[in-house]
PDB file of C-alpha atoms in Angstrom:
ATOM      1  CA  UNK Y  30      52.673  84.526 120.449  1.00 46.00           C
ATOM      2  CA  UNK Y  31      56.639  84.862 120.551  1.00 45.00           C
ATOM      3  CA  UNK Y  32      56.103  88.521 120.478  1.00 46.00           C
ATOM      4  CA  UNK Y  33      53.590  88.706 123.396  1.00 45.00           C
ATOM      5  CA  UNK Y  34      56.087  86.188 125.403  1.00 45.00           C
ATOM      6  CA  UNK Y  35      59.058  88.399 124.480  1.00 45.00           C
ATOM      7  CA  UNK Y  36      57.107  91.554 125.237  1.00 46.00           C
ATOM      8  CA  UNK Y  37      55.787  90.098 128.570  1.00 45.00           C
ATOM      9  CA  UNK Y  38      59.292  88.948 129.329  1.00 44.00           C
ATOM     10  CA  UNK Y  39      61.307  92.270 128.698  1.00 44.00           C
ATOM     11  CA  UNK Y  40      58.991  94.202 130.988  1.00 44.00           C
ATOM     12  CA  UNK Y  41      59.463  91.461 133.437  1.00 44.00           C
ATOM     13  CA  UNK Y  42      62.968  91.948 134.004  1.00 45.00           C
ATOM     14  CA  UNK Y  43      62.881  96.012 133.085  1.00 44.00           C
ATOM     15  CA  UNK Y  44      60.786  95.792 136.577  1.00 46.00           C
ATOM     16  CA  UNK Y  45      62.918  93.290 138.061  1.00 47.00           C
ATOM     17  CA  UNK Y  46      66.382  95.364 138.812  1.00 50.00           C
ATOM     18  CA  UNK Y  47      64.140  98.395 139.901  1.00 53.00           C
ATOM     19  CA  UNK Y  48      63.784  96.405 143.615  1.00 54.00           C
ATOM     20  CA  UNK Y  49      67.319  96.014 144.341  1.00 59.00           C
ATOM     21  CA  UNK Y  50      68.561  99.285 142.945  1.00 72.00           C
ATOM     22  CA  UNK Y  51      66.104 100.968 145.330  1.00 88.00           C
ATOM     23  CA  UNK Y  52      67.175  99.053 147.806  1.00 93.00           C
ATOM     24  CA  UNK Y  53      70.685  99.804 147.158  1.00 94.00           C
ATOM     25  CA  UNK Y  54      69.911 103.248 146.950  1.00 93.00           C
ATOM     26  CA  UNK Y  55      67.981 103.286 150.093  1.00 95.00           C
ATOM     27  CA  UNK Y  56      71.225 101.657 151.974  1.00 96.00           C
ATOM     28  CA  UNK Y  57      73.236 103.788 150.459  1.00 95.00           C
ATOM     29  CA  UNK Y  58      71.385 107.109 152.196  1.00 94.00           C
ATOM     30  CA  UNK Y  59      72.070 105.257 155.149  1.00 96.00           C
ATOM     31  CA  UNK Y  60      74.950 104.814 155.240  1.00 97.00           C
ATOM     32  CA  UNK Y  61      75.728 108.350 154.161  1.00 97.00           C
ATOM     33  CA  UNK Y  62      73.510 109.687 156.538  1.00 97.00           C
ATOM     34  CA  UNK Y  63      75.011 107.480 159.398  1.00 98.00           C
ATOM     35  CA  UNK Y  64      78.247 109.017 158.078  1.00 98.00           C
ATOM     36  CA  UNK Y  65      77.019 112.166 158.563  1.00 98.00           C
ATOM     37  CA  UNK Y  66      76.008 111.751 162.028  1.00 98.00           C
ATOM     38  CA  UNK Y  67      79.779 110.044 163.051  1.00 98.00           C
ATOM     39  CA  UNK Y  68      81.387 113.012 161.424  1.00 98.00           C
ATOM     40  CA  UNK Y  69      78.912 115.377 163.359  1.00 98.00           C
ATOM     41  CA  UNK Y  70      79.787 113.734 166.885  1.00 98.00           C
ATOM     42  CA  UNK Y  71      83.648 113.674 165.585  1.00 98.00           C
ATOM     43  CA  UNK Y  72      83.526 117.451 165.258  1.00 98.00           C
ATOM     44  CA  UNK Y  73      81.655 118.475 168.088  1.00 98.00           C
ATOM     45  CA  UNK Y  74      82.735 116.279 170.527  1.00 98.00           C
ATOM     46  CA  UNK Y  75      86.206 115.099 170.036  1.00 97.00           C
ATOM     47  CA  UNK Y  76      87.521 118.228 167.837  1.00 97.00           C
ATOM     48  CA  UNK Y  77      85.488 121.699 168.892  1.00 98.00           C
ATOM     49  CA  UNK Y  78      84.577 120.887 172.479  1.00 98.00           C
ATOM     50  CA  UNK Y  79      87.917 120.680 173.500  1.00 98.00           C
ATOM     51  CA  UNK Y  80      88.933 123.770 172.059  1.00 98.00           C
ATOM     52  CA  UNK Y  81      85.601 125.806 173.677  1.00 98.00           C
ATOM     53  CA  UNK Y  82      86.818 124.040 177.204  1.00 98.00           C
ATOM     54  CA  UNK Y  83      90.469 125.338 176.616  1.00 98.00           C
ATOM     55  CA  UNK Y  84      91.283 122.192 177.052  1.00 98.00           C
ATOM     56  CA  UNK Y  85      95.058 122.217 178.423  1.00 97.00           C
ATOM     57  CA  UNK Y  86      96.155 119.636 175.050  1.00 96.00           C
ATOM     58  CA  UNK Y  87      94.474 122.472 172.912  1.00 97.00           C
ATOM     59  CA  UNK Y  88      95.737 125.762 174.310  1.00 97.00           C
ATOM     60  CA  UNK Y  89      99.530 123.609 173.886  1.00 96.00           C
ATOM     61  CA  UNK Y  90      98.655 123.458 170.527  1.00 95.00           C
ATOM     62  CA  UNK Y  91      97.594 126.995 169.864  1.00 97.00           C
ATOM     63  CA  UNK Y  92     100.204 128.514 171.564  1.00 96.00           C
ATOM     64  CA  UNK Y  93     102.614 126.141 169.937  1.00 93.00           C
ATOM     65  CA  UNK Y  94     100.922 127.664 166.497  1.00 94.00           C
ATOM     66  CA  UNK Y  95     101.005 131.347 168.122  1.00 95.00           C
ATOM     67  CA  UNK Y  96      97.490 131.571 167.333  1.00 95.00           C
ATOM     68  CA  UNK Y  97      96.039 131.794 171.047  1.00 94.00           C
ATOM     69  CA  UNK Y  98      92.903 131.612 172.751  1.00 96.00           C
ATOM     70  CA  UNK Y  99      91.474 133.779 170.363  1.00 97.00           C
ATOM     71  CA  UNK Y 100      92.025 131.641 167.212  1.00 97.00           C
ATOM     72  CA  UNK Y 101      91.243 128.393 169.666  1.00 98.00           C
ATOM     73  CA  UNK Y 102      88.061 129.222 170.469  1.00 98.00           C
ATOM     74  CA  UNK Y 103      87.193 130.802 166.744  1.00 98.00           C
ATOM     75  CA  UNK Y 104      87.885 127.314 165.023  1.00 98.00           C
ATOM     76  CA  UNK Y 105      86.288 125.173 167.800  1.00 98.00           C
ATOM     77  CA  UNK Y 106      83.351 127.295 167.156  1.00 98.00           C
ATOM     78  CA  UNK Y 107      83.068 126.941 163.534  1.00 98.00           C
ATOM     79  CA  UNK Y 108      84.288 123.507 164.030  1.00 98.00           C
ATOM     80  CA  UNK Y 109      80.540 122.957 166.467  1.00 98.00           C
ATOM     81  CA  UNK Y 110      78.490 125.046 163.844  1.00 98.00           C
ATOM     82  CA  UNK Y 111      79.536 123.065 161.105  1.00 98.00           C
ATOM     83  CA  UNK Y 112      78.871 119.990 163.006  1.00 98.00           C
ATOM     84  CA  UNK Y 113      75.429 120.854 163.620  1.00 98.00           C
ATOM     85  CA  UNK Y 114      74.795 121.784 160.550  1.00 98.00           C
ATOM     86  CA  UNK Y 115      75.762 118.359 158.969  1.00 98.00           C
ATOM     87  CA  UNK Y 116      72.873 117.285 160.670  1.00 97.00           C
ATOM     88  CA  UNK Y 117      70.258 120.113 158.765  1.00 97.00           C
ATOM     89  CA  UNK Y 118      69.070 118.935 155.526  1.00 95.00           C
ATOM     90  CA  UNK Y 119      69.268 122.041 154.040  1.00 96.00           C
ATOM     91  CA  UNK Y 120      72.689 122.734 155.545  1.00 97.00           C
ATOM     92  CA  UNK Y 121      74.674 119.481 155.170  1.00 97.00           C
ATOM     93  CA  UNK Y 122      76.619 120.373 151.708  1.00 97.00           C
ATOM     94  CA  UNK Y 123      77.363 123.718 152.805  1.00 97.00           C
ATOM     95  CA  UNK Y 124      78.325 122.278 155.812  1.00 98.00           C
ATOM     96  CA  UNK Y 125      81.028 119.465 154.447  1.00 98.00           C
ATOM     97  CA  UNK Y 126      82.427 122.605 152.151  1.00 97.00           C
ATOM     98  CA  UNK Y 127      82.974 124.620 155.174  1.00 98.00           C
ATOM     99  CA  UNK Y 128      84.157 121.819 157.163  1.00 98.00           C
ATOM    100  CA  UNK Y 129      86.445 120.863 154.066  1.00 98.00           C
ATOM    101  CA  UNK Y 130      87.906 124.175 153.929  1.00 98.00           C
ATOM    102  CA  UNK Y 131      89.062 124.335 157.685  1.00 98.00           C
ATOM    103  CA  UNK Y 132      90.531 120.861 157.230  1.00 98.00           C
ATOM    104  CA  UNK Y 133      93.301 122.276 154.319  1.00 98.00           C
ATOM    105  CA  UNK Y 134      93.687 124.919 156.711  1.00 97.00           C
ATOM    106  CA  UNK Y 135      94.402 122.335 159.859  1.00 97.00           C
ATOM    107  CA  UNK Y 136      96.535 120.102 156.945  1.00 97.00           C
ATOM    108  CA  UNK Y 137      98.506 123.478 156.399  1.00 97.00           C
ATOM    109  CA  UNK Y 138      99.020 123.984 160.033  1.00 96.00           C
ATOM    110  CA  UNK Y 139     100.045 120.191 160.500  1.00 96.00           C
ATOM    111  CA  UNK Y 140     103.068 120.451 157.833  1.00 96.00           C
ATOM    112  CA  UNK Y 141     104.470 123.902 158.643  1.00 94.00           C
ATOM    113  CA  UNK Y 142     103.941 123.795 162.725  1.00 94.00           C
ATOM    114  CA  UNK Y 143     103.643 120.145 163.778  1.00 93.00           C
ATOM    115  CA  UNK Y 144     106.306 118.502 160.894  1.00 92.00           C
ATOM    116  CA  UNK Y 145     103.667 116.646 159.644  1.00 92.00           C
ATOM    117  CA  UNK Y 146     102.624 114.941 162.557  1.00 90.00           C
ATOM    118  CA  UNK Y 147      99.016 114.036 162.098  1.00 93.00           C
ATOM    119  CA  UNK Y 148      98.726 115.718 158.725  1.00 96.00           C
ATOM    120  CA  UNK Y 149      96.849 112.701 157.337  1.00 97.00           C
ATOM    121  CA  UNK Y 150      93.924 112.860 159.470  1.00 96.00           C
ATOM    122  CA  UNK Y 151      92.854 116.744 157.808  1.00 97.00           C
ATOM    123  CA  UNK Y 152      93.464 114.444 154.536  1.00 97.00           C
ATOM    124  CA  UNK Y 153      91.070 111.507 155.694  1.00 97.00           C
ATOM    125  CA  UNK Y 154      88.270 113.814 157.132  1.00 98.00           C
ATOM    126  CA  UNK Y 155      87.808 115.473 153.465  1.00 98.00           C
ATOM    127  CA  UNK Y 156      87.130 112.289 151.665  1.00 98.00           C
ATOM    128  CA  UNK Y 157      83.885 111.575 153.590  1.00 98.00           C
ATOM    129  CA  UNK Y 158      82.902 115.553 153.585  1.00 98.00           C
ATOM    130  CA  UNK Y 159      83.652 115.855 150.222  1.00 98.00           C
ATOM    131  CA  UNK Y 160      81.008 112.712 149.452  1.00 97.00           C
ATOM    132  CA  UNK Y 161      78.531 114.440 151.634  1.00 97.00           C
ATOM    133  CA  UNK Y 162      79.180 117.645 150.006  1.00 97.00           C
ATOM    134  CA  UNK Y 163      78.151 116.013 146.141  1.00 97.00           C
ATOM    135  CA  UNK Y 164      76.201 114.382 147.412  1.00 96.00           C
ATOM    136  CA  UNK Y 165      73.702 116.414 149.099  1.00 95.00           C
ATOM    137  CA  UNK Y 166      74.363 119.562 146.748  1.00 95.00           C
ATOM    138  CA  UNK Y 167      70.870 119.278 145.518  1.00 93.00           C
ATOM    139  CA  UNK Y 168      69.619 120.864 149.121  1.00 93.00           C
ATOM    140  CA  UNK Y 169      72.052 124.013 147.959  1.00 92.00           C
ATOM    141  CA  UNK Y 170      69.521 124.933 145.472  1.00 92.00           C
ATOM    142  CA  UNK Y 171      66.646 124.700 148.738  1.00 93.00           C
ATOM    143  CA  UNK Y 172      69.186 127.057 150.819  1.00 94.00           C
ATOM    144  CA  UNK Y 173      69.326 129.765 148.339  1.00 94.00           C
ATOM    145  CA  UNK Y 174      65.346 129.434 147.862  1.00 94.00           C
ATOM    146  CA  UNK Y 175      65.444 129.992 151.470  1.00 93.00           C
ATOM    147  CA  UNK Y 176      67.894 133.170 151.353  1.00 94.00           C
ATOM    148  CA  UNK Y 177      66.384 134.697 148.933  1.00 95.00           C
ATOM    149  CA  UNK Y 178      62.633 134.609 150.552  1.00 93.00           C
ATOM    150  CA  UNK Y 179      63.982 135.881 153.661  1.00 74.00           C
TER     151      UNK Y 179
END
């Protein structure tokens, strides 16, 4: 009888953590995924739509950086595709790598042409993509499915 109880009792509480971690886990793609979506507005809103407008703050900044319109309007348009894509499932890793990449560029830029001045933010931006990046990398393995049907 001790052996049935025991039995009984062990697959009691094997079952028993398996609700919260799911619901941990489910939270835990929300809040990613809300993530996702800030960081998405962030870069098309507040960092690339600027840049397409030529806003006057941005075209300082390039010209400050000698880069020009031509560089301005480059970025701000990488800067909106990668913000859409952080929104594609199949996208979103690749997305946070690119994303990632142009942020050491614009933490390069910060230190040599603006003395540091906002060089933390580039910093700040890569933790998050760099999550989002891991981890969503499984969808990389659905992207090159994809590339290699078409």
């Amino acid at each position: 009888m001790s052996e049935t109880t025991a039995h009984a009792g062990s697959s009691t509480t094997s079952t028993a953590p398996a609700g919260p971690r799911t619901g941990r886990a489910r939270a835990a793609r929300i809040a990613l995924r809300t993530v996702q979506v800030l960081l998405a507005l962030f870069y098309g809103l507040a960092s690339a739509l600027p840049k397409l407008i030529a806003h006057p703050a941005a075209v300082e900044s390039f010209d400050r950086i000698g880069w020009g319109s031509g560089a301005m309007y480059t970025i701000g348009a990488l800067e909106l595709a990668g913000a859409v894509a952080l929104l594609v499932p199949v996208l979103q890793s690749v997305a946070a790598i690119a994303l990632s990449a142009l942020m050491v560029g614009a933490f390069i830029v910060q230190l040599t042409a603006f003395d540091g001045q906002n060089a933390a933010t580039p910093l700040i931006l890569i933790v998050p993509l760099t999550l989002i990046a891991w981890t969503r990398r499984t969808h990389n393995t659905d992207l090159v499915r994809l590339l290699r049907r078409g």
